[in-house]
Coordinates of C-alpha atoms and ligand atoms in Angstrom, one line a residue:
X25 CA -61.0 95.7 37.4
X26 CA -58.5 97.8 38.1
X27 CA -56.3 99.5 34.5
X28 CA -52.9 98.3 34.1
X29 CA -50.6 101.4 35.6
X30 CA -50.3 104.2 32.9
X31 CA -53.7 103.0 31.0
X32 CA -57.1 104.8 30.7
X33 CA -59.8 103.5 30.1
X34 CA -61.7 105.8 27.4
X35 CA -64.7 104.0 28.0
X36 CA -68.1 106.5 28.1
X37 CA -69.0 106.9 31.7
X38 CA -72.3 105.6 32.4
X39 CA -73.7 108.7 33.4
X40 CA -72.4 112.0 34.8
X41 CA -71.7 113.2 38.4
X42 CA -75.4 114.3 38.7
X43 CA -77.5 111.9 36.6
X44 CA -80.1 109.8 38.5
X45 CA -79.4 107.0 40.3
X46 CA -79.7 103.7 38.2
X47 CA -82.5 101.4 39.2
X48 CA -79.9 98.3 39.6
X49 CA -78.0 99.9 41.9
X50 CA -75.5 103.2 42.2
X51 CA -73.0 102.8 39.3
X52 CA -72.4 106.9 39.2
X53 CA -68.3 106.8 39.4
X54 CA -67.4 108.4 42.9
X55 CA -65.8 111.9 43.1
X56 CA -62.4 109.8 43.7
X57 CA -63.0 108.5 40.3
X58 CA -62.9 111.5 38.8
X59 CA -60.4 112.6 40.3
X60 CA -58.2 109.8 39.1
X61 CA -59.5 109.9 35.2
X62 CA -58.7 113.8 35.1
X63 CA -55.3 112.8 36.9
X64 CA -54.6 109.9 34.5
X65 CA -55.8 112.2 31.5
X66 CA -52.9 114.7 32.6
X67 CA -50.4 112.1 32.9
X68 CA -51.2 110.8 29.5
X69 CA -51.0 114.3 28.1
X70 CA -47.6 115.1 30.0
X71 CA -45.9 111.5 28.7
X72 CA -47.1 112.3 24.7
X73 CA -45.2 115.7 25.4
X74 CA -42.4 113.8 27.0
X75 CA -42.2 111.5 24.1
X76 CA -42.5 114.3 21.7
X77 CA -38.9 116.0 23.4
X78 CA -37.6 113.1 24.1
X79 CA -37.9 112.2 20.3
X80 CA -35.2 115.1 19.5
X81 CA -33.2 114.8 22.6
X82 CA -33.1 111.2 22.0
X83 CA -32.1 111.5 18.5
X84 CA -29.1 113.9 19.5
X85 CA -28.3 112.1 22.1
X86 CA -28.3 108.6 19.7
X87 CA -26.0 111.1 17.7
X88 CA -23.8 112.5 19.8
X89 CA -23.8 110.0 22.9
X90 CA -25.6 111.0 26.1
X91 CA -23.6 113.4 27.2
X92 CA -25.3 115.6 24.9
X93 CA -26.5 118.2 27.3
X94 CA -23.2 119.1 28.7
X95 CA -21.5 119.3 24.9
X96 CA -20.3 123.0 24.0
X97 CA -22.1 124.7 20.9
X98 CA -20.4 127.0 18.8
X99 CA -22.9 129.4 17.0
X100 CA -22.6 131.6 13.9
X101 CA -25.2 134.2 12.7
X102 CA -25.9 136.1 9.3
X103 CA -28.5 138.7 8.2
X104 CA -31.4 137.6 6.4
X105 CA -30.6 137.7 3.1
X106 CA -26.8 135.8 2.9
X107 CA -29.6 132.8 4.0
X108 CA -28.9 131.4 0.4
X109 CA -25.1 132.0 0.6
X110 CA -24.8 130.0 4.3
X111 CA -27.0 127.3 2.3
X112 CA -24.8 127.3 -0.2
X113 CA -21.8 127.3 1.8
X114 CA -23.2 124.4 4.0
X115 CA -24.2 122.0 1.4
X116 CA -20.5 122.6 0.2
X117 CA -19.4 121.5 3.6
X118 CA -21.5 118.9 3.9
X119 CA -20.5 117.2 0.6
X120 CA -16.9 117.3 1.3
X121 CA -15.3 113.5 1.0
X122 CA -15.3 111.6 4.1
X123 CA -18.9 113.5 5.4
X124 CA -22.2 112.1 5.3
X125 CA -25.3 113.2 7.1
X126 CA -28.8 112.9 7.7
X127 CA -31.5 115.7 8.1
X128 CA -34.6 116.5 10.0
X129 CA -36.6 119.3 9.8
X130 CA -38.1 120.9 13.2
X131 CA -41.7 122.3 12.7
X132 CA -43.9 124.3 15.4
X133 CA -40.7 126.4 15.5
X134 CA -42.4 129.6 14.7
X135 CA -43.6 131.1 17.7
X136 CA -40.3 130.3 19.9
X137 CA -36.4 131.1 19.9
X138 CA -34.6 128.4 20.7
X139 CA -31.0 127.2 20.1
X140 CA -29.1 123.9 19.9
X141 CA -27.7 124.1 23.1
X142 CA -32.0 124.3 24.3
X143 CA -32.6 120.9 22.6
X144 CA -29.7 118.6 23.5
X145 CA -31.5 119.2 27.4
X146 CA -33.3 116.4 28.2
X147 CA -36.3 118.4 30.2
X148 CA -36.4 121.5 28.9
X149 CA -36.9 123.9 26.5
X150 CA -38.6 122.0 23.6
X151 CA -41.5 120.2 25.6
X152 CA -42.9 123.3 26.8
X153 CA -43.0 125.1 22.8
X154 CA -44.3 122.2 21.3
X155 CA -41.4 121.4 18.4
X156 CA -41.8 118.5 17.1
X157 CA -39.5 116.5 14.1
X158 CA -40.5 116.3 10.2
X159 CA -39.1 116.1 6.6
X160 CA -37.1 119.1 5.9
X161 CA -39.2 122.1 4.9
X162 CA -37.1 124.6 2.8
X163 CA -37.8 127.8 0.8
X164 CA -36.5 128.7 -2.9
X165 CA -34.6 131.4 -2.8
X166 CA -33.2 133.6 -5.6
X167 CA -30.0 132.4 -6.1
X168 CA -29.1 133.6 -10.0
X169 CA -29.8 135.5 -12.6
X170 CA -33.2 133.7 -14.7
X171 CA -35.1 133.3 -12.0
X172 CA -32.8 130.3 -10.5
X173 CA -33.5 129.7 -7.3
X174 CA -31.9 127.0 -4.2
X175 CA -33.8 125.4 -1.5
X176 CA -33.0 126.4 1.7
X177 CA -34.0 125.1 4.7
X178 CA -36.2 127.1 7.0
X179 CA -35.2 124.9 10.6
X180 CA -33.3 121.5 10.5
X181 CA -31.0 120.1 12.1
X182 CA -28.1 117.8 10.1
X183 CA -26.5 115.1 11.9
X184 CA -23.1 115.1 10.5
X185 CA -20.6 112.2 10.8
X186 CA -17.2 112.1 9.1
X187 CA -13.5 110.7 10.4
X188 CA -13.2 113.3 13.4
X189 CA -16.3 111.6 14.6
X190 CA -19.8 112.8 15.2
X191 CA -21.7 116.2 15.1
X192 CA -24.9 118.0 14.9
X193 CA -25.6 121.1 13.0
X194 CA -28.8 123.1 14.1
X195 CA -29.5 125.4 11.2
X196 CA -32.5 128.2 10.8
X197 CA -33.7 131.0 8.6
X198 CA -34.9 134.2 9.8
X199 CA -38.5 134.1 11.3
X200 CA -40.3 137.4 12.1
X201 CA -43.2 135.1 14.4
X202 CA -40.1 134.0 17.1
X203 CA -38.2 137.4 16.3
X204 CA -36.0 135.2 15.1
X205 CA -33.6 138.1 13.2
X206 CA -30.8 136.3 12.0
X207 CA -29.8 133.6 9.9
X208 CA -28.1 130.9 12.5
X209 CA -25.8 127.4 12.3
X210 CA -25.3 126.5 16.0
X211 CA -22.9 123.3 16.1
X212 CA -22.6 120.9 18.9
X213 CA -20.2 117.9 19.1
X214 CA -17.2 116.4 21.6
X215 CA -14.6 119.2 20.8
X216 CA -15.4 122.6 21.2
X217 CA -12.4 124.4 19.3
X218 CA -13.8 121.6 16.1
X219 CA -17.2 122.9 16.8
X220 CA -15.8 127.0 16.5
X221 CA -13.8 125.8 13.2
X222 CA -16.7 124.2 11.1
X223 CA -18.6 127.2 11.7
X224 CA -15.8 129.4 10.5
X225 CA -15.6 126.9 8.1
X226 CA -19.0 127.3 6.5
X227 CA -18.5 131.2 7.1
X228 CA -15.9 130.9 4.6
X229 CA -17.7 129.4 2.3
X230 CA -20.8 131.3 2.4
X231 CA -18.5 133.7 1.3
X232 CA -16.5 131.6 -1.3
X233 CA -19.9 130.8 -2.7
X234 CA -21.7 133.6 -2.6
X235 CA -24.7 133.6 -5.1
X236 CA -24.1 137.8 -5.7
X237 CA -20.8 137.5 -6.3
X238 CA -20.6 139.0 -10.0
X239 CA -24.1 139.8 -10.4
X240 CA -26.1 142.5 -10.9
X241 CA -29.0 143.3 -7.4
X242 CA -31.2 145.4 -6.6
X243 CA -32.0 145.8 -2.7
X244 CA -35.8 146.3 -1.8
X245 CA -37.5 146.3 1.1
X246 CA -40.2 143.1 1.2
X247 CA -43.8 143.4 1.6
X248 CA -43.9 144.6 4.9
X249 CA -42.2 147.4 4.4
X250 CA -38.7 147.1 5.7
X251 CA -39.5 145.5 8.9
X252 CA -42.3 143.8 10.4
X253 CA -44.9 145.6 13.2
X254 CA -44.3 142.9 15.9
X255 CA -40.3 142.5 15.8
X256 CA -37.3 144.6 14.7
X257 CA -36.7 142.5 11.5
X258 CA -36.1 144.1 8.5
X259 CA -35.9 142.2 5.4
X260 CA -33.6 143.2 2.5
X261 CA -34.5 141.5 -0.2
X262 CA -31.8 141.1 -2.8
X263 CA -32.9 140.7 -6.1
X264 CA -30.9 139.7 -9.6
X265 CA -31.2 141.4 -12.4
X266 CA -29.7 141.1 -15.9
X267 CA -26.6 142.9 -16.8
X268 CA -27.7 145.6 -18.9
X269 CA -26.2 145.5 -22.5
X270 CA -25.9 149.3 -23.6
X271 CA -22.6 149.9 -25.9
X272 CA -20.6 153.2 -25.9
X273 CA -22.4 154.3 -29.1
X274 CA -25.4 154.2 -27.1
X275 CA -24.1 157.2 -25.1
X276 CA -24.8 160.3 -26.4
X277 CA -22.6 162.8 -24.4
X278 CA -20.1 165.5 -24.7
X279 CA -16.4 163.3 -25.1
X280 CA -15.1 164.9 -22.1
X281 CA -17.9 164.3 -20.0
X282 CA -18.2 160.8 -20.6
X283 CA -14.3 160.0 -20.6
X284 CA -14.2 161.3 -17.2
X285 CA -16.9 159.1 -16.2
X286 CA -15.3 156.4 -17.6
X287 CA -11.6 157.3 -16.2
X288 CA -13.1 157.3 -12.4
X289 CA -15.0 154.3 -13.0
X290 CA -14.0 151.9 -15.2
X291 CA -10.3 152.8 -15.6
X292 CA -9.1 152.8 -12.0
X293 CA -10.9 149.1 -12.0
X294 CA -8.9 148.4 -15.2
X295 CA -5.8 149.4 -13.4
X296 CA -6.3 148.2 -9.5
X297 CA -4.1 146.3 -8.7
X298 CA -1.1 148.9 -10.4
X299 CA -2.9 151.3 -8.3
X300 CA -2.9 149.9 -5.1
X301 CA 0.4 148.4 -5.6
X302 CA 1.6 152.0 -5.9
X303 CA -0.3 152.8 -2.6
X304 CA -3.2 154.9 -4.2
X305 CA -7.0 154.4 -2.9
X306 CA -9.4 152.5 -5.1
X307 CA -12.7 153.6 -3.5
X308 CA -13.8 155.8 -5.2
X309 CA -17.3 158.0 -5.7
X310 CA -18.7 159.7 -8.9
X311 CA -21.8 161.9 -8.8
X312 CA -24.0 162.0 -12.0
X313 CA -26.1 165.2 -12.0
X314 CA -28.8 167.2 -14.4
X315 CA -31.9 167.2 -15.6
X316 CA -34.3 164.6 -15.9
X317 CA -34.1 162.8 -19.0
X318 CA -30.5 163.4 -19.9
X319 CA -29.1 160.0 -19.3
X320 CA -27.8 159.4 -15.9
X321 CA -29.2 156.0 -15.5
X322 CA -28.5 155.5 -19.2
X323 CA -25.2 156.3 -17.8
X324 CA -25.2 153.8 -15.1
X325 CA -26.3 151.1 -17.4
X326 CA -23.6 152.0 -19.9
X327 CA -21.0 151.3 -16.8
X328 CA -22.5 148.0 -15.8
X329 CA -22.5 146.5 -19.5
X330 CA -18.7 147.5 -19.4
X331 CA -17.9 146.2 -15.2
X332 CA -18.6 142.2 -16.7
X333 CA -18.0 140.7 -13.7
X334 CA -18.2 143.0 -10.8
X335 CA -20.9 143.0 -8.1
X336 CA -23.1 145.8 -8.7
X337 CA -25.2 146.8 -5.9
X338 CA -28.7 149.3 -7.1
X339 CA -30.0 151.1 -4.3
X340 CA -33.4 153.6 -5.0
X341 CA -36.2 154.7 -2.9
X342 CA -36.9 153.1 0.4
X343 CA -34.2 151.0 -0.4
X344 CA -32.0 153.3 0.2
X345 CA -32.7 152.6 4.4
X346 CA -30.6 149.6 3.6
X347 CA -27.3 151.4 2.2
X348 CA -25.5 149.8 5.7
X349 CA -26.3 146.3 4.2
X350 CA -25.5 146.9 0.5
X351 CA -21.7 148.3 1.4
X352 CA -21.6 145.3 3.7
X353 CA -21.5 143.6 0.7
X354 CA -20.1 145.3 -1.9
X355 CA -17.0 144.9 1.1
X356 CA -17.0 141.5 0.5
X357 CA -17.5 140.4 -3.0
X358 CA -15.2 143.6 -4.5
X359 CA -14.8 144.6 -6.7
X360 CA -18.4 146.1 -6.7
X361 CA -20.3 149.1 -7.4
X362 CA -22.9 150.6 -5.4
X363 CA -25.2 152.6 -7.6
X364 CA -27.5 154.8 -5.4
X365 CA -30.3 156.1 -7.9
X366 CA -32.0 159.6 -6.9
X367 CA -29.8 160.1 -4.1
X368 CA -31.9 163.9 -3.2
X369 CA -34.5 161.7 -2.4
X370 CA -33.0 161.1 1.2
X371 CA -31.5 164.7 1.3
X372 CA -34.0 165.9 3.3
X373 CA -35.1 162.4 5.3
X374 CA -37.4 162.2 7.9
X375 CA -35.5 160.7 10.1
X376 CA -33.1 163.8 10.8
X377 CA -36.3 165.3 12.7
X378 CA -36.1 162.1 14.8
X379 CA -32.7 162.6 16.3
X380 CA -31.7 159.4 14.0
X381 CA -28.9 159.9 11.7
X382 CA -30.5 161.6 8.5
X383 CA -29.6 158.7 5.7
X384 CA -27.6 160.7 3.7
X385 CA -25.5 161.4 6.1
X386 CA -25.4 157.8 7.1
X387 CA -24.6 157.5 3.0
X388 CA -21.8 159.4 3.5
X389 CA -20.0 158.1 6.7
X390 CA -20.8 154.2 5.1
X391 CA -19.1 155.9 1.8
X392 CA -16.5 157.0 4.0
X393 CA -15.5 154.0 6.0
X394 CA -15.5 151.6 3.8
X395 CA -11.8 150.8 3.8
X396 CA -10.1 153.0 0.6
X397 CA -8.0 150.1 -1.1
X398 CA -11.4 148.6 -1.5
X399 CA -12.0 148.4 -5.3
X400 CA -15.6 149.8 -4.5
X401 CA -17.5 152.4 -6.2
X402 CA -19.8 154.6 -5.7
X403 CA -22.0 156.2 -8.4
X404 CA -24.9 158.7 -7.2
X405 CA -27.4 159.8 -9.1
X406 CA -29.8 163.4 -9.1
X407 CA -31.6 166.0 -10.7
X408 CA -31.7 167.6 -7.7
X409 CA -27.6 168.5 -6.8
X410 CA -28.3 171.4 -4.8
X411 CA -30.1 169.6 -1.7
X412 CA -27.0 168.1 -1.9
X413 CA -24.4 170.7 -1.7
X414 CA -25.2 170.9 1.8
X415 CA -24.3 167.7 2.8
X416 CA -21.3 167.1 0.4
X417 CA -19.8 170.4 1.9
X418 CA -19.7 169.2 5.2
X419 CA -18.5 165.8 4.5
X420 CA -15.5 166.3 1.2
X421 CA -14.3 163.6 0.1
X422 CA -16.7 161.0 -0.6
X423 CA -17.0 162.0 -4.4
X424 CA -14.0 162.9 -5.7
X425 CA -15.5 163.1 -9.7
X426 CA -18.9 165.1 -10.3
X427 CA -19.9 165.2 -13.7
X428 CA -23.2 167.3 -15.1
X429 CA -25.0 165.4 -18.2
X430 CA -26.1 168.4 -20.2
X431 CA -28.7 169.2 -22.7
X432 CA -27.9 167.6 -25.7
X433 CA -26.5 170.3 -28.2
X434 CA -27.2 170.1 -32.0
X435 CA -24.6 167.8 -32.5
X436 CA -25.3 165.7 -30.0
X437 CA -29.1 165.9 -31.0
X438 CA -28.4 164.5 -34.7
X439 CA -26.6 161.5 -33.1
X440 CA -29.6 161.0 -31.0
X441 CA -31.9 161.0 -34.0
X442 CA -30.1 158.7 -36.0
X443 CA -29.3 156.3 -32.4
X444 CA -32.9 156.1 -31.7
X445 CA -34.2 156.0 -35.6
X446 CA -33.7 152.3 -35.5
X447 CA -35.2 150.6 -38.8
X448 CA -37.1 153.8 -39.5
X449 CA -36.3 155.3 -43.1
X450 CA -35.8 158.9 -42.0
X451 CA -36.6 160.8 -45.4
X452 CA -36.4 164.4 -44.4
X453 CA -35.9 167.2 -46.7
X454 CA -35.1 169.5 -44.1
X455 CA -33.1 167.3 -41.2
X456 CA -32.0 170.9 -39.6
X457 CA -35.5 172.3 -39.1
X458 CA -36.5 169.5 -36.4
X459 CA -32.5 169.8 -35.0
X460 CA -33.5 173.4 -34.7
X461 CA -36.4 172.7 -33.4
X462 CA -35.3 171.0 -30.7
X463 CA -33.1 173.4 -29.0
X464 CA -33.1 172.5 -25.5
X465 CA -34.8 169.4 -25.1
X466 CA -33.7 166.1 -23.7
X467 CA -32.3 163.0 -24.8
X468 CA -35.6 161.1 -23.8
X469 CA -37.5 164.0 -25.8
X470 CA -35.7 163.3 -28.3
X471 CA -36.6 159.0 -28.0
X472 CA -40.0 160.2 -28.0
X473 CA -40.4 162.4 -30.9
X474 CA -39.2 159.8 -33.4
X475 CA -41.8 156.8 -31.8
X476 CA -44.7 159.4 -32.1
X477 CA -42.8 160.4 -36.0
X478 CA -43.1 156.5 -36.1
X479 CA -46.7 156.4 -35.5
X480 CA -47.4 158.9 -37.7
X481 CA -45.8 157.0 -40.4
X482 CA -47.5 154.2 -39.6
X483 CA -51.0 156.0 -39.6
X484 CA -50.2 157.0 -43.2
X485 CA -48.6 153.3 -44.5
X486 CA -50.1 151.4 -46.6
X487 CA -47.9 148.5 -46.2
X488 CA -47.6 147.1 -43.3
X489 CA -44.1 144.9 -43.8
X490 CA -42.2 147.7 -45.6
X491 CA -39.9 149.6 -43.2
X492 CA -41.4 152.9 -41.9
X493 CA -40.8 156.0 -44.2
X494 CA -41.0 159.4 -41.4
X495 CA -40.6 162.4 -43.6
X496 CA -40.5 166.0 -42.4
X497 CA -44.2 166.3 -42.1
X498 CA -44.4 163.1 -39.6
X499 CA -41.9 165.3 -37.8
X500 CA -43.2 168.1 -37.4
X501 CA -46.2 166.9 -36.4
X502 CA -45.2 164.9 -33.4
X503 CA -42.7 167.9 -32.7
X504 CA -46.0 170.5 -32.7
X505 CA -47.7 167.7 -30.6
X506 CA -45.0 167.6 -27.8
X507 CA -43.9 171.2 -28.1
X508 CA -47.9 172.4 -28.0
X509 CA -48.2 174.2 -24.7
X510 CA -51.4 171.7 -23.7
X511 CA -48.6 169.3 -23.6
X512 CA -46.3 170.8 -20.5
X513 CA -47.2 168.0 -18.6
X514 CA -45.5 165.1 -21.1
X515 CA -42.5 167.5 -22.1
X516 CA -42.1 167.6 -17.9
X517 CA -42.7 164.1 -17.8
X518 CA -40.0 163.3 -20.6
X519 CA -38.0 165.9 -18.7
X520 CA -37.6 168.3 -21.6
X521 CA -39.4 171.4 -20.0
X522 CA -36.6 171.7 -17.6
X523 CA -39.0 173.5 -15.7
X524 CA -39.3 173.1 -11.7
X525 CA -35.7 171.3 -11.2
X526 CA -32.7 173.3 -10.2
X527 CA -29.6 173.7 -12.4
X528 CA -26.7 171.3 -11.3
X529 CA -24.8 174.9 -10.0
X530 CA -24.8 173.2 -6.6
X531 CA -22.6 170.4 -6.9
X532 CA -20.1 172.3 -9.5
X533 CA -19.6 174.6 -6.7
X534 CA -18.6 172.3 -4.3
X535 CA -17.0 169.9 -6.3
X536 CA -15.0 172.2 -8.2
X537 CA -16.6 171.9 -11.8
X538 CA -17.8 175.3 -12.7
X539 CA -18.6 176.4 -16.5
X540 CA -21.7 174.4 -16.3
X541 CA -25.3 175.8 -17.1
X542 CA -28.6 174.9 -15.7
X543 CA -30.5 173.1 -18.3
X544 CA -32.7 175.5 -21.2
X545 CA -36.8 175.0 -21.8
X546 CA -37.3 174.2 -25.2
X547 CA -37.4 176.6 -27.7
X548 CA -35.2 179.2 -25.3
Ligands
ATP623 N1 -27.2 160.8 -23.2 C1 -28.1 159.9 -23.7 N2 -27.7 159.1 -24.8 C2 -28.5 158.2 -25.3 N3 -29.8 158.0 -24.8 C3 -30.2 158.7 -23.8 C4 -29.4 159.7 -23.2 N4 -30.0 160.2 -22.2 C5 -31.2 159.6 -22.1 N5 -31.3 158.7 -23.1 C6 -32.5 157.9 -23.3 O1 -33.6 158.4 -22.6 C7 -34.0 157.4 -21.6 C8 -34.2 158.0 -20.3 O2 -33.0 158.5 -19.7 P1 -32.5 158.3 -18.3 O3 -33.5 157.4 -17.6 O4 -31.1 157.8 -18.3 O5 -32.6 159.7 -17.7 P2 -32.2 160.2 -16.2 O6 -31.2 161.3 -16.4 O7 -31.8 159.1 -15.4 O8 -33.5 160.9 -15.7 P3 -34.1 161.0 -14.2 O9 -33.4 162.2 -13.6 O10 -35.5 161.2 -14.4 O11 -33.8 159.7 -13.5 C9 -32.9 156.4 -21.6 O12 -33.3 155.1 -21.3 C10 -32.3 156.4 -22.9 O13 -33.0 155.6 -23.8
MG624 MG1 -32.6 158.1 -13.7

């Protein structure tokens, strides 16, 4: 009895092409029958494809009328990490009055590029990579401060209705296994010129919206290193920090050194807009230099407590490959601050031997063209300013304020004491002999001589609650401790033996700041 057409029957054959004949007669199905089943097999196998495609073409097509395949699409793209700020200016779209919307996730997306304008046709595209419709799969993204995150979704399409009538939005993430490399929102419906204006539309409020905006980052490089092996992705991961909180008084620097810091920095952004208005440049670049240890990322946090408000962009290490990215936007969400930490590390990049443009000099060209009313700063870090006199003599301009953190002097070193003494009851007979002790040491020495003081108070103390009581002979004996020439590797390490790092001489000289001494070893 024959199927009806477009069945099959998955009834156990009775016995393969080359079993034994049955003693009741031949029931072995003829090599026609075969032929049939694997034929019927292939159609059944085509049609659950079919009806896999047809179920997103159909619902487009339910959406947006039949005509689907011939509708324009209008396509916007973003790097990989404004993902959360098109989220975020999409679901603001989407919940303007008037617009409701439905969406469906895609899945099986990974190992294929596709875009809308693949799925509204009817017989391609889709069928032959297998996607298939599901609940919305998203991702949490960082999108605050505290760890507060947003969904966002990794491939969905949102079937928008609202009084100028129907459209569909195809949205995806980056995917490094279809070399997917941007962030995407293709949109289809009846009027192309409507289709171009929603996505500048939700361009604009990305950007309205932006999580950064105000926040302190820090670019890194995910784990695979800045790109993956199989495709050209690289991933800049943006992540928040919390605004520092250091106060003037925390900043122990010569008064002249630190108001000019503070003029370049944080008075031109007190006095943009009567700046630009009088048609002087905002952008502006400072360079911190001098030894290790003597506050230049103290420094930096200083200026960030003060900048409440502004975007501040913290570039160091491998970051540094993304410096492109991070004035990309610092451009947008000014005023902003781009501090690039270490910047000798990328002095002498590798890439220069690979006829790619070294990165500092791509540094200093992205310094250079961002647009000079930008209220955008740049604050560069090193204890290394003479790999970079090279390169800041052929390129003048970019830093227009270079300022050397010295060694603290004796003054400066009694402040530190009594800054970083905290709750400790300093009960010294002699305060001058550790000042004079000290001679030439850092600030961070200095932090470290009165915890190890500390401890051997503590070692000493009886009673536990009372406040610690460091007299001179605590003192002392964490200064013989640090000083004790077995202990060159710590006083390098808290940057105090000023040994193997070059004296700031390079920048002064290019920049114009001379009067300036290398830093002093201990005890010189
Ligand atoms: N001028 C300063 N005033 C007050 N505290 C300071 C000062 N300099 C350094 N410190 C203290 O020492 C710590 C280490 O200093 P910091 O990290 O700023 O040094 P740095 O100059 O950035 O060194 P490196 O070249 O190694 O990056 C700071 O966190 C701060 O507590
Ligand atoms: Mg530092």
């Amino acid at each position: 009895m024959g199927l009806p057409h477009g069945w099959v029957s998955y009834g156990p054959v009775t016995a393969g092409p080359a079993g034994p004949p049955a003693a009741d007669g031949d029931t072995r199905p003829e090599l026609a029958d075969v032929r049939r089943l694997a034929r019927r097999l292939l159609h059944r196998a085509v049609s659950a494809a079919r009806a896999e495609e047809n179920s997103i073409w159909h619902l487009l097509a339910s959406h947006l009328g039949p005509g689907v395949a011939t509708l324009p699409v209008a396509s916007g793209a973003w790097p990989q990490y404004d993902q959360v700020n098109v989220q975020a200016g999409l679901d603001v779209w989407l919940a303007e009055p008037g617009r409701s919307h439905q969406a469906v996730g895609i899945t099986r997306f990974h190992h294929t590029m596709f875009g809308l304008a693949d799925l509204t046709q009817p017989g391609l595209g889709p069928a032959q990579h297998g996607l298939g419709l599901a609940s919305v799969s998203t991702d949490m993204l960082p999108s605050g401060p505290g760890g507060a995150t947003r969904p966002c979704v990794r491939c969905a399409l949102y079937l928008v209705t609202d009084p100028a009538g129907p459209l569909v939005a195809l949205v995806q993430g980056t995917d490094e296994h279809s070399g997917q490399e941007s962030v995407t929102v293709d949109v289809a419906c009846a009027d192309r010129e409507r289709s171009e204006q929603v996505v500048d539309e939700i361009r604009r409020l990305a950007v309205e919206h932006n999580v950064f905006r105000g926040h302190v980052l820090a670019f890194g490089a995910d784990v695979f290193g800045g790109g993956h092996p199989f495709t050209r992705i690289r991933r800049p991961l943006l992540s928040f920090l919390d605004r520092p909180g250091v106060g003037r008084d925390q900043v122990i620097l010569p008064p002249e050194v630190l108001a000019g810091i503070e003029r370049q920095v944080l008075g031109v952004a007190r006095h943009a807009d009567q700046l630009l208005a009088s048609g002087q440049h905002l952008k502006r670049g400072i360079l911190l230099h001098g030894a290790p240890g003597t506050g230049k990322t103290h420094t930096v946090r200083y200026l960030i407590s003060e900048l409440a408000g502004v975007t501040v962009l913290i570039l160091s290490g491998d970051a540094l490959r993304m410096i492109a990215e991070a004035c990309s936007v610092a451009r947008t969400l000014q005023p902003s601050l781009i501090v690039v930490e270490d910047v000798d590390l990328i002095a002498e990049d590798r890439a220069a031997r690979m006829g790619v443009q070294p990165l500092l000099f791509q540094l200093l060209n992205e310094m250079d063209g961002l647009g000079a009313d930008l209220d955008v700063t740049f604050v560069l870090t090193t204890n290394r300013a003479d790999l970079l006199e090279p390169a800041l003599a052929q390129r003048p301009g970019r830093v227009d304020h270079a300022a050397l953190l010295p060694l603290p002097d004796a003054e400066a070193r009694r402040r530190l004491l009594r800054l970083y003494q905290g709750n400790l009851d300093l009960d010294l007979a002699e305060p001058d002999a550790a000042i004079t002790r000290t001679e030439g040491v850092t600030a961070s020495f200095l932090k470290e001589l009165l915890r190890r003081a500390a401890l051997n108070a503590a070692d000493g103390a009886g009673d536990t609650t009372a406040p610690l009581r460091v007299t001179d002979a605590h003192l002392g004996a964490a200064l013989d401790e640090l000083l004790d020439v077995r202990n060159q590797l710590t006083r390098v390490l808290l940057g105090a033996s000023g040994g193997g790092q070059q004296g700031p001489r390079g920048a002064d000289a290019v920049i114009g700041d001379p009067g300036q001494r290398p830093p002093r070893r201990p005890g010189q």
